[in-house]
mmCIF file of C-alpha atoms (C1' of nucleotides) in Angstrom:
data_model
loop_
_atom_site.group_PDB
_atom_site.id
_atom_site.type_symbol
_atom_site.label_atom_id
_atom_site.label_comp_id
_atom_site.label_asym_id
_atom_site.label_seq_id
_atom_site.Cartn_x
_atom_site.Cartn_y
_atom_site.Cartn_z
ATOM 1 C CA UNK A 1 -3.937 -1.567 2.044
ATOM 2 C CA UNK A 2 -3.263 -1.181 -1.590
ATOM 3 C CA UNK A 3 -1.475 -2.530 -4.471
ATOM 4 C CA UNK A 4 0.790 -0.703 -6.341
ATOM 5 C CA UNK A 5 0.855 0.331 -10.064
ATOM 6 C CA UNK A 6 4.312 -1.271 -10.029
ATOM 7 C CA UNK A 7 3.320 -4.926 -8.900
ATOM 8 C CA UNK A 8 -0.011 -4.456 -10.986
ATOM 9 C CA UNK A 9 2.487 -3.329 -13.991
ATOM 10 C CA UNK A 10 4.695 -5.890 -13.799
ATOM 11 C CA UNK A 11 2.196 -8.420 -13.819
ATOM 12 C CA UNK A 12 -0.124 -6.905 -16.672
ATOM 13 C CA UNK A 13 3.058 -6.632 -18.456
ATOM 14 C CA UNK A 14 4.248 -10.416 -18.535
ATOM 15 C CA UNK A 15 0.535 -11.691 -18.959
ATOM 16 C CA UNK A 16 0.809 -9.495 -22.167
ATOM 17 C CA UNK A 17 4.834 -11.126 -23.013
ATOM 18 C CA UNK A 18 3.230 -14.700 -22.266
ATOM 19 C CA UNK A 19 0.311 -14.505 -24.919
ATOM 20 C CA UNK A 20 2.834 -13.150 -27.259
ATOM 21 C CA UNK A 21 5.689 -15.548 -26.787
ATOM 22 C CA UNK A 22 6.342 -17.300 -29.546
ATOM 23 C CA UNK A 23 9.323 -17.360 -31.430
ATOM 24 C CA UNK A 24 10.127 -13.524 -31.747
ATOM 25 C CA UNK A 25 11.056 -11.068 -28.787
ATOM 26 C CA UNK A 26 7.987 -8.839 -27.751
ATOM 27 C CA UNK A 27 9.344 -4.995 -27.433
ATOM 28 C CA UNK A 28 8.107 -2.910 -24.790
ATOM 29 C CA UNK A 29 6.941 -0.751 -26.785
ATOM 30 C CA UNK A 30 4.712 -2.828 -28.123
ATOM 31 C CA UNK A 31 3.497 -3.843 -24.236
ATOM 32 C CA UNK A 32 3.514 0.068 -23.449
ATOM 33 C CA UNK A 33 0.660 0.296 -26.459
ATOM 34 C CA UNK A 34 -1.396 -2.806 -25.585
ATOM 35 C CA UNK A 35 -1.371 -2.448 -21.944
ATOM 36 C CA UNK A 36 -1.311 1.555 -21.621
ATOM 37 C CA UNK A 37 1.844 1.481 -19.866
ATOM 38 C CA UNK A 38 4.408 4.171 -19.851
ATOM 39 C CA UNK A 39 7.326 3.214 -21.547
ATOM 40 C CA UNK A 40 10.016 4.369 -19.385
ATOM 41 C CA UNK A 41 8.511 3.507 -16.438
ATOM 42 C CA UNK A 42 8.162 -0.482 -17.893
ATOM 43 C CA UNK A 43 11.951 -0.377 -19.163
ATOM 44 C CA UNK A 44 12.303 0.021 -15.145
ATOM 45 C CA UNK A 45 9.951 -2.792 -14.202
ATOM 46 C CA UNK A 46 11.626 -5.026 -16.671
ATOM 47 C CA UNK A 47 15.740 -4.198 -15.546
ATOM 48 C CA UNK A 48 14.051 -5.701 -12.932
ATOM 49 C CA UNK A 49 12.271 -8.810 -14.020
ATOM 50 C CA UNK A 50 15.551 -9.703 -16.061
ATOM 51 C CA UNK A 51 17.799 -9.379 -12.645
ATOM 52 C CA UNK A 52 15.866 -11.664 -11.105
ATOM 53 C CA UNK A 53 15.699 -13.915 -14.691
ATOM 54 C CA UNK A 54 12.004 -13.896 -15.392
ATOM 55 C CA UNK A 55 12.745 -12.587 -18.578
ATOM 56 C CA UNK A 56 15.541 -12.874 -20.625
ATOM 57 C CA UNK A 57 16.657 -9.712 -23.469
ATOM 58 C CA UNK A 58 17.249 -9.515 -26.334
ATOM 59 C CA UNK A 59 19.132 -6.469 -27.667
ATOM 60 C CA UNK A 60 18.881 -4.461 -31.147
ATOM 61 C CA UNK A 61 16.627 -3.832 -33.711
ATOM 62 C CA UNK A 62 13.590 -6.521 -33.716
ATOM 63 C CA UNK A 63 14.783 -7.064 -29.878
ATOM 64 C CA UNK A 64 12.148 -7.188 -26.684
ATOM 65 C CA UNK A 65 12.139 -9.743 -24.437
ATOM 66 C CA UNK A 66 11.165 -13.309 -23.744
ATOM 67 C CA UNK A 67 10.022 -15.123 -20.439
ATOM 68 C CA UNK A 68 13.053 -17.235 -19.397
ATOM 69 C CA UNK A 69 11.057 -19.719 -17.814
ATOM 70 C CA UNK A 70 8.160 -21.284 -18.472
ATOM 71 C CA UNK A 71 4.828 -19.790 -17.610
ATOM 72 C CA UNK A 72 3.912 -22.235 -15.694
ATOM 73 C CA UNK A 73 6.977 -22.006 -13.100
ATOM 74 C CA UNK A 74 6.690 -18.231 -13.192
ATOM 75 C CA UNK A 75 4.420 -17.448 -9.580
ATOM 76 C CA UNK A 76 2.565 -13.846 -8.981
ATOM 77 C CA UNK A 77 4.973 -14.169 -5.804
ATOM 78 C CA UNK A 78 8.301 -14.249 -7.939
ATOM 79 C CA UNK A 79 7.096 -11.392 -10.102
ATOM 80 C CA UNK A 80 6.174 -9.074 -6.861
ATOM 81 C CA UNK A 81 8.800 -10.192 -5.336
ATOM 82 C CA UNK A 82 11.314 -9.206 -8.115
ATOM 83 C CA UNK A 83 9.580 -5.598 -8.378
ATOM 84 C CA UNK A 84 9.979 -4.961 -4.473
ATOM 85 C CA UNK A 85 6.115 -5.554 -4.088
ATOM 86 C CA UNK A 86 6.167 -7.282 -0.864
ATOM 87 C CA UNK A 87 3.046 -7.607 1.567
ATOM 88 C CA UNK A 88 4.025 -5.562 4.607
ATOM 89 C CA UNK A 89 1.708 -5.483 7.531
ATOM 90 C CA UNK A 90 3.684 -4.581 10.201
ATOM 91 C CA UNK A 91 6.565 -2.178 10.574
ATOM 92 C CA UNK A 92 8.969 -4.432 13.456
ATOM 93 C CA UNK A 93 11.393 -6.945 12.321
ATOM 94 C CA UNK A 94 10.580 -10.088 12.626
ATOM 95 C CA UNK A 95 14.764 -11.172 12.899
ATOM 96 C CA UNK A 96 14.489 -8.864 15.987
ATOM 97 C CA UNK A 97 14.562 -10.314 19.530
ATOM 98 C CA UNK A 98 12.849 -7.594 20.941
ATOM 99 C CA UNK A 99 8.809 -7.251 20.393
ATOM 100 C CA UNK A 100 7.527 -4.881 18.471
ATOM 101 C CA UNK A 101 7.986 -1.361 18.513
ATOM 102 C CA UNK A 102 10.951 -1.645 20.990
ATOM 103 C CA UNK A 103 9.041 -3.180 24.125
ATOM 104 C CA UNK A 104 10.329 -6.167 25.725
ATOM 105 C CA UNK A 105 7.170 -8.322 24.112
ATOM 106 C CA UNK A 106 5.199 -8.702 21.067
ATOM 107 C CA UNK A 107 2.407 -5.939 20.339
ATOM 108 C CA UNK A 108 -1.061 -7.812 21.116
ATOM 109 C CA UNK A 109 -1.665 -8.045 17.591
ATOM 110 C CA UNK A 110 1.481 -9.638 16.013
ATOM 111 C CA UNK A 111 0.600 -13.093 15.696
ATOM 112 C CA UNK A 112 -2.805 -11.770 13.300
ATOM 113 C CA UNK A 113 -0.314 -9.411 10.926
ATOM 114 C CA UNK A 114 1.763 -12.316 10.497
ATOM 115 C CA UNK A 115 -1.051 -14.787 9.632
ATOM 116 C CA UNK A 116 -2.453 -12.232 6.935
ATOM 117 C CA UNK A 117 0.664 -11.988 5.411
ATOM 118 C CA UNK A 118 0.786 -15.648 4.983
ATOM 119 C CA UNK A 119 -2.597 -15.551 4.199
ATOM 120 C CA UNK A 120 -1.678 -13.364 0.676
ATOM 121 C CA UNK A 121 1.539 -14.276 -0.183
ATOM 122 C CA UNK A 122 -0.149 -18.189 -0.016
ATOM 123 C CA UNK A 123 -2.346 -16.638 -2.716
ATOM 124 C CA UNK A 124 0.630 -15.380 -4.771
ATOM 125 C CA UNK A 125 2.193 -18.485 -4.326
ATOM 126 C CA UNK A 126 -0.247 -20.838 -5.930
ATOM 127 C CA UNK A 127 -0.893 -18.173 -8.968
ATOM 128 C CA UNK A 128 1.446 -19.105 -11.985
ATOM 129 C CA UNK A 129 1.237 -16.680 -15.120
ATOM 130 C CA UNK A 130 -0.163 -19.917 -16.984
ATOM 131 C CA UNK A 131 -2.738 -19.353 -14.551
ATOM 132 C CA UNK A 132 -3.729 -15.963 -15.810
ATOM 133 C CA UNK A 133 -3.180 -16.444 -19.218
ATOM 134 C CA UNK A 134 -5.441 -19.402 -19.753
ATOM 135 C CA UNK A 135 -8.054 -17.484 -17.305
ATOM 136 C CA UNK A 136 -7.974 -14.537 -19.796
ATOM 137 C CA UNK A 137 -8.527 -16.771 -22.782
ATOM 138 C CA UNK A 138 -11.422 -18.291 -21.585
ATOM 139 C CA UNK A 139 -13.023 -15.510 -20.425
ATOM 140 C CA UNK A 140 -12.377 -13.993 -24.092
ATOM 141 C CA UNK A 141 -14.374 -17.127 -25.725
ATOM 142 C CA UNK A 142 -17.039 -17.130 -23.513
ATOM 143 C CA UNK A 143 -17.795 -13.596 -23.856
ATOM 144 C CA UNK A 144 -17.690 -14.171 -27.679
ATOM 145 C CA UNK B 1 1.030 -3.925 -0.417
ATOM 146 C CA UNK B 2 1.202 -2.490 2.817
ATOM 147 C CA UNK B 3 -1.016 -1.910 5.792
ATOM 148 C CA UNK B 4 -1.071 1.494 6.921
ATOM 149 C CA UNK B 5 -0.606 2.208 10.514
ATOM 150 C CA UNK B 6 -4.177 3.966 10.560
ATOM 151 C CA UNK B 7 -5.263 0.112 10.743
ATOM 152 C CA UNK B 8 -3.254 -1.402 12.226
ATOM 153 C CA UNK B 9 -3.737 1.224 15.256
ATOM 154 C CA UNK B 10 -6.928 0.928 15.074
ATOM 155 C CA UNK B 11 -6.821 -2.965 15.706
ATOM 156 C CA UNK B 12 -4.456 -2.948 18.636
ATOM 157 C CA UNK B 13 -6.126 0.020 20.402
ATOM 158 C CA UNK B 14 -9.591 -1.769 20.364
ATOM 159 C CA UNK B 15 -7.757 -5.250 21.453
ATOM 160 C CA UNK B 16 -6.219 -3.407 24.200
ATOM 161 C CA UNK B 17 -9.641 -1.857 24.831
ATOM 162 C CA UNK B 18 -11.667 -5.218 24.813
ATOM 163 C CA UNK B 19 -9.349 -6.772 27.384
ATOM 164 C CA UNK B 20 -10.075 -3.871 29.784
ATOM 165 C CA UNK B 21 -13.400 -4.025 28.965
ATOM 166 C CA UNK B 22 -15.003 -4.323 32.380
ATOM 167 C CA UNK B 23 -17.545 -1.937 33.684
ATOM 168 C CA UNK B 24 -14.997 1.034 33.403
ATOM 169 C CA UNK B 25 -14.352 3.479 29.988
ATOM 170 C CA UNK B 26 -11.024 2.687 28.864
ATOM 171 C CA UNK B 27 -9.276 6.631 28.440
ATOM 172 C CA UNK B 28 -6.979 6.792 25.244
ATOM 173 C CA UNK B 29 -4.613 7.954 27.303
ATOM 174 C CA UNK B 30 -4.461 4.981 28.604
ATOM 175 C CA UNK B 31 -4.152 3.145 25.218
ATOM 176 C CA UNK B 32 -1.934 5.297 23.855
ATOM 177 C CA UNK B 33 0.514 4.340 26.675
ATOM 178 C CA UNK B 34 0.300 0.516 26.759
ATOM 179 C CA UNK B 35 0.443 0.755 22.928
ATOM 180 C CA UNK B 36 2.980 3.747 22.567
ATOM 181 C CA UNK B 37 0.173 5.014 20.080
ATOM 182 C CA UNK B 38 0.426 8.359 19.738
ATOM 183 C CA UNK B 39 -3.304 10.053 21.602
ATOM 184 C CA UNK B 40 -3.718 12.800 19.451
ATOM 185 C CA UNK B 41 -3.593 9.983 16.662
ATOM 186 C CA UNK B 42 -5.740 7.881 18.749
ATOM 187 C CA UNK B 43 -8.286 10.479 19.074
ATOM 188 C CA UNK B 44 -8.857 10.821 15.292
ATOM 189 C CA UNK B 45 -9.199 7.055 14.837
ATOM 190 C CA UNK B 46 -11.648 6.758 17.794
ATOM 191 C CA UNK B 47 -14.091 9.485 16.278
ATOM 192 C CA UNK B 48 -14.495 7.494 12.987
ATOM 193 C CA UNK B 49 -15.070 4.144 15.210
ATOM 194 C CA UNK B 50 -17.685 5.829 17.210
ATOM 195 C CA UNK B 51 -19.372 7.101 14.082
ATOM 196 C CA UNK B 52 -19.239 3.957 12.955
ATOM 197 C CA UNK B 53 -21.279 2.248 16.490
ATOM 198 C CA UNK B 54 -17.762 -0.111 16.837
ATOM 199 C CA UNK B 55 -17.402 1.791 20.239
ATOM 200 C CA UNK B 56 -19.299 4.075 22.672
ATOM 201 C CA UNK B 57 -17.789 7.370 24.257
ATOM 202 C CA UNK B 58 -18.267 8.515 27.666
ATOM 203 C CA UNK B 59 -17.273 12.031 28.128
ATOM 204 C CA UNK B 60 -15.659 13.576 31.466
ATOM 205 C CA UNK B 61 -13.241 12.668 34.344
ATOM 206 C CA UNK B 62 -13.321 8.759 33.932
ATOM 207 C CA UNK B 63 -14.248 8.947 30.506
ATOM 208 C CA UNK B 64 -13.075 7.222 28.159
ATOM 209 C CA UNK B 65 -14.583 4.203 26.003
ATOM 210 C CA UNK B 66 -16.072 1.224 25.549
ATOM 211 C CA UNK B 67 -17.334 -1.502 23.243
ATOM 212 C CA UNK B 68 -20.860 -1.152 21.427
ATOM 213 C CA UNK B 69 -20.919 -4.441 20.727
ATOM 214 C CA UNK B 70 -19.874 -7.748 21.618
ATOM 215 C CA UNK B 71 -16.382 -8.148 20.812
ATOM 216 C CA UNK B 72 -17.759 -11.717 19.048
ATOM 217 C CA UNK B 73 -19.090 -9.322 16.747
ATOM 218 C CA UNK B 74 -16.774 -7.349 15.845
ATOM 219 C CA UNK B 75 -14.966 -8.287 12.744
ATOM 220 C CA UNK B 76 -11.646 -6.852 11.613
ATOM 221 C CA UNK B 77 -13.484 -5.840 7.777
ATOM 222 C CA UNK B 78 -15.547 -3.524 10.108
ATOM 223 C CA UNK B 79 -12.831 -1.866 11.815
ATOM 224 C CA UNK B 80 -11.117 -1.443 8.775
ATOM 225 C CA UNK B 81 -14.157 -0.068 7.058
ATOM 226 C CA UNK B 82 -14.693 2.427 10.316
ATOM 227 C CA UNK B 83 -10.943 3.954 9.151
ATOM 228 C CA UNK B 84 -11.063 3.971 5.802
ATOM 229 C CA UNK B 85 -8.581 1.091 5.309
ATOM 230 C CA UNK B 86 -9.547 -0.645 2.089
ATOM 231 C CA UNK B 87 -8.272 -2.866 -0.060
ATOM 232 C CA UNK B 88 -7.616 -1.644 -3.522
ATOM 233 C CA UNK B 89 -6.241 -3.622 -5.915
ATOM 234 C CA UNK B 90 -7.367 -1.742 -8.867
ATOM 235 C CA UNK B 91 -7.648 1.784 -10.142
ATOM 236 C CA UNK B 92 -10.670 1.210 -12.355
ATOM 237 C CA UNK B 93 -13.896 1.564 -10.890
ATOM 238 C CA UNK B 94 -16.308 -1.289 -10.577
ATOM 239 C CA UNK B 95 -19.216 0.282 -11.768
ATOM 240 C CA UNK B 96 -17.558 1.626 -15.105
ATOM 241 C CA UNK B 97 -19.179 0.335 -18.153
ATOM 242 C CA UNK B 98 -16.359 0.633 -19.631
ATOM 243 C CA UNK B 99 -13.108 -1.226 -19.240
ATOM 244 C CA UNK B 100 -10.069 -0.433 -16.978
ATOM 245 C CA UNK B 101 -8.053 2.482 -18.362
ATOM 246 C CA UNK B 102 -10.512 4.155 -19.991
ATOM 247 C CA UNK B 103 -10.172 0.884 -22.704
ATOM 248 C CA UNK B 104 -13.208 -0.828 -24.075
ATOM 249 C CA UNK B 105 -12.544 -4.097 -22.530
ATOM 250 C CA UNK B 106 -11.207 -4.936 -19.309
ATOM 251 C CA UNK B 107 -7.348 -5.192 -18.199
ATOM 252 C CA UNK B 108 -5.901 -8.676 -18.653
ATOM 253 C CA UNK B 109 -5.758 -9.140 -15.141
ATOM 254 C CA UNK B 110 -8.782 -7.571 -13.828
ATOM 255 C CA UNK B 111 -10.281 -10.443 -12.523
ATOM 256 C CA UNK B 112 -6.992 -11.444 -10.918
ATOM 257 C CA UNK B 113 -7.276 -8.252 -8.761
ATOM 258 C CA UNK B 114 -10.758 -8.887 -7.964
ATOM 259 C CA UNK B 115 -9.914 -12.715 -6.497
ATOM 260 C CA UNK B 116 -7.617 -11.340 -4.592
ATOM 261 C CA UNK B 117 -9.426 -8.620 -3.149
ATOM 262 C CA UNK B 118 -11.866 -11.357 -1.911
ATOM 263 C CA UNK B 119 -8.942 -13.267 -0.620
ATOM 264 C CA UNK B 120 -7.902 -10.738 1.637
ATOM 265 C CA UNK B 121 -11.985 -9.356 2.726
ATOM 266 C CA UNK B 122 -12.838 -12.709 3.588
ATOM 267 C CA UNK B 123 -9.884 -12.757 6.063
ATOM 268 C CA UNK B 124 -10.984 -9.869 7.632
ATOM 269 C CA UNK B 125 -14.386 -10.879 7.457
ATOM 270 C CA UNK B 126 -13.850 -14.037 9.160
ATOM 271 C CA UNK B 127 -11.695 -12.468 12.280
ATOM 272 C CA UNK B 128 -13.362 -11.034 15.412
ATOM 273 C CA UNK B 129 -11.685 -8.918 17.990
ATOM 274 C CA UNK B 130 -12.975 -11.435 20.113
ATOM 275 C CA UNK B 131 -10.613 -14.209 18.402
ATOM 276 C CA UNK B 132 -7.964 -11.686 18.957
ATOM 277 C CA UNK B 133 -7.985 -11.111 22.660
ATOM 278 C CA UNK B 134 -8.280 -15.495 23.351
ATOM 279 C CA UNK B 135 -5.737 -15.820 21.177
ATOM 280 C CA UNK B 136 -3.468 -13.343 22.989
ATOM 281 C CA UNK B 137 -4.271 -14.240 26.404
ATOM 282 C CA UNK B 138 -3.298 -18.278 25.534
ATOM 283 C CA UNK B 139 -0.477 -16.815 24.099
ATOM 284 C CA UNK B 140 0.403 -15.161 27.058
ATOM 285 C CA UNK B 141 -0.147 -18.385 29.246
ATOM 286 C CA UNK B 142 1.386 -20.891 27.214
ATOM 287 C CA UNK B 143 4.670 -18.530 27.132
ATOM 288 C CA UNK B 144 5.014 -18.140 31.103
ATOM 289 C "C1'" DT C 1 28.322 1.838 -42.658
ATOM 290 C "C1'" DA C 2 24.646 4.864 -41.310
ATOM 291 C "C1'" DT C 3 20.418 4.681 -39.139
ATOM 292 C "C1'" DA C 4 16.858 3.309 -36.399
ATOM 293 C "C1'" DA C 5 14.937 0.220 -33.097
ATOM 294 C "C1'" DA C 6 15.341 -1.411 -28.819
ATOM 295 C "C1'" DC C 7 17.424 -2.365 -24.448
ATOM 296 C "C1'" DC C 8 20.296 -0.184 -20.330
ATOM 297 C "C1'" DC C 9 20.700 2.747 -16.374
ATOM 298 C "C1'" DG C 10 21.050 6.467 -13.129
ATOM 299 C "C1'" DA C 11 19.173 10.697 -11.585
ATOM 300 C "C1'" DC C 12 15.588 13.619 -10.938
ATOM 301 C "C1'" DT C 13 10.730 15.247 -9.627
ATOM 302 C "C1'" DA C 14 5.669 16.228 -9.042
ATOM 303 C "C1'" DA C 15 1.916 14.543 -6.747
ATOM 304 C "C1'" DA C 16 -0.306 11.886 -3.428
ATOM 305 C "C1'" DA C 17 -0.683 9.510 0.771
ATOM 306 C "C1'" DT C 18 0.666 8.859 5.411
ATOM 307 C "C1'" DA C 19 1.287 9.791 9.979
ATOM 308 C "C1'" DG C 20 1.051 12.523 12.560
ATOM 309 C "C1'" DT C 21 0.745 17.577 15.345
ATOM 310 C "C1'" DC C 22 -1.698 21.564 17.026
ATOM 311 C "C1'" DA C 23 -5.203 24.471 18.744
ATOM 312 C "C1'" DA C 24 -9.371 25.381 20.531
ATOM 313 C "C1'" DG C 25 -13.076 23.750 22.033
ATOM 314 C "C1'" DT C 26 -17.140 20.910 25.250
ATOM 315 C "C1'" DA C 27 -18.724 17.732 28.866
ATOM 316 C "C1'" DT C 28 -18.420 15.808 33.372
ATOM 317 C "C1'" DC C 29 -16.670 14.394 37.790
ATOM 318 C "C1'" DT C 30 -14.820 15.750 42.291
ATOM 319 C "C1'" DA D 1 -13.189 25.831 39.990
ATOM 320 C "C1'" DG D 2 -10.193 22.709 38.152
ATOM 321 C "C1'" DA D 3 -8.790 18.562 36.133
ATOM 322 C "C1'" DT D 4 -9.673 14.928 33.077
ATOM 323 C "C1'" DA D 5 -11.057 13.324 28.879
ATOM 324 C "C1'" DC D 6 -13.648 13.405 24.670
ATOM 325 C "C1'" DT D 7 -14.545 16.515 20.039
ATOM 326 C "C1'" DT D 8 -13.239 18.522 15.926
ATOM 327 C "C1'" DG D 9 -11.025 20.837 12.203
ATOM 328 C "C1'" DA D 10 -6.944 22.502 10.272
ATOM 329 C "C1'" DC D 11 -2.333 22.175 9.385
ATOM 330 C "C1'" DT D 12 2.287 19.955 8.098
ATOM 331 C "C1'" DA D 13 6.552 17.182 7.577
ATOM 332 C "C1'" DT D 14 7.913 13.017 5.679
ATOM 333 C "C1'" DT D 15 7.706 9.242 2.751
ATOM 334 C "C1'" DT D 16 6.207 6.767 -1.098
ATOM 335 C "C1'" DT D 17 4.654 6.446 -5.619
ATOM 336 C "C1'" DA D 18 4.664 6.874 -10.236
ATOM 337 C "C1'" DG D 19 6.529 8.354 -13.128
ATOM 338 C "C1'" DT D 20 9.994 11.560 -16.485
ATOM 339 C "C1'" DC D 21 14.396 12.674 -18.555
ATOM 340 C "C1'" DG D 22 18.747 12.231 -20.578
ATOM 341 C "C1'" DG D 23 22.135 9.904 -21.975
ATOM 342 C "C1'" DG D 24 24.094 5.758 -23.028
ATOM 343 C "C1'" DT D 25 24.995 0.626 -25.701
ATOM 344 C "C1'" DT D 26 23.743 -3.131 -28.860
ATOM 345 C "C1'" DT D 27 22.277 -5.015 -33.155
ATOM 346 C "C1'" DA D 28 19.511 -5.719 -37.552
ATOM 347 C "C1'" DT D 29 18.983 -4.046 -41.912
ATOM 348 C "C1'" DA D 30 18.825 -0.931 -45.883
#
DNA sequence: TATAAACCCGACTAAAATAGTCAAGTATCT
DNA sequence: AGATACTTGACTATTTTAGTCGGGTTTATA
């Protein structure tokens, strides 16, 4: 059970775009430096994030992007869910009729995988990006 | 964020193993037909639960196995630990000095990673196989 | 108006992980 | 003796991941 780079990405990425939001577009390659990040690989992450407006871009020379809403509205579970990064914990359809793996009932152990999905996307839910960025600053002043 | 089949195997088979948990060894054969688990599968997750004391082998005609323990005592963290399903949120190693990516301090989001790790342990730390087969059998009244 | 910075986008690919399979045992009951 | 069932290591096809690559388009500015 693992995160991926892409989710982690995505979400190191618009921490970095939140403490840097000012006025002025931040580029990606600016985010590729700070963060480590390859740069091609984030200019995929991000066609993302602006499909599903959580940023908005800004074209040309001095362009980047900005968050297009407000930290605060913007939840862990929008960003993973706008990078494909869903919790998956077991393989059947829920939409299906049938149980799980084609039997006429429900494996023994579906009612569990569903409560631990619940159980982490509830997580993602309550996590805004204001969240992380305040965390972060914090921690920087109390660590000197 | 997915959870591999290697777990979530391992789960069912020992719920379907705990309800047949009488006085007989439970053959994987068995298992593997109620659960449409594949037994050569089967047989690699059982040797890294026996090495781990989550169940107890009985070789032969009428083989099979059975619990070690007390299926009260038996929490899901320790199944998952038996077949190497972990929880990774992070690439960087804990115990690294250093930062995550090889940088001085740590990623913007490390700690983020870490509360969720916790999230998801203390579900499976909470969770007995025990819980598992009462839930299922009230299930399987209250539906008929 | 040329140039460079930056976003846009689809296609490709190497490496790793997953989910098994296969083969050749050993132990035990009947 | 033969069947059942655990034991173990090696092998492999498939899928997923984590990118790379190449070619665009847009826009600020010198």
């Amino acid at each position: 059970m693992k995160l991926t780079s892409k989710g982690r990405y995505a979400v190191m990425a618009l921490v970095d775009l939140a403490r840097f939001n000012n006025i002025n577009p931040v580029s990606l390659r600016d985010i590729s430096l700070r963060q480590g990040i390859s740069l091609d690989y984030l200019e995929q992450i991000f066609l993302k994030l602006r499909k599903k407006e959580i940023v908005q871009s800004v074209r040309g020379t001095q362009g980047g992007y900005i968050l297009n809403k407000k930290a605060k509205e913007i939840k862990l579970i929008n960003i993973f869910e706008a990078v494909d990064e869903k919790v998956k914990t077991v393989q059947c359809k829920k939409e299906s009729k049938k149980g799980c793996n084609g039997k006429a009932v429900k494996c023994l152990t579906h009612n569990l995988w569903d409560e631990l999905e619940n159980h982490i996307n509830n997580f993602f839910d309550k996590k805004s990006l204001e969240d992380l960025v305040k965390d972060n600053s914090e921690r920087r002043v109390s660590n000197g």
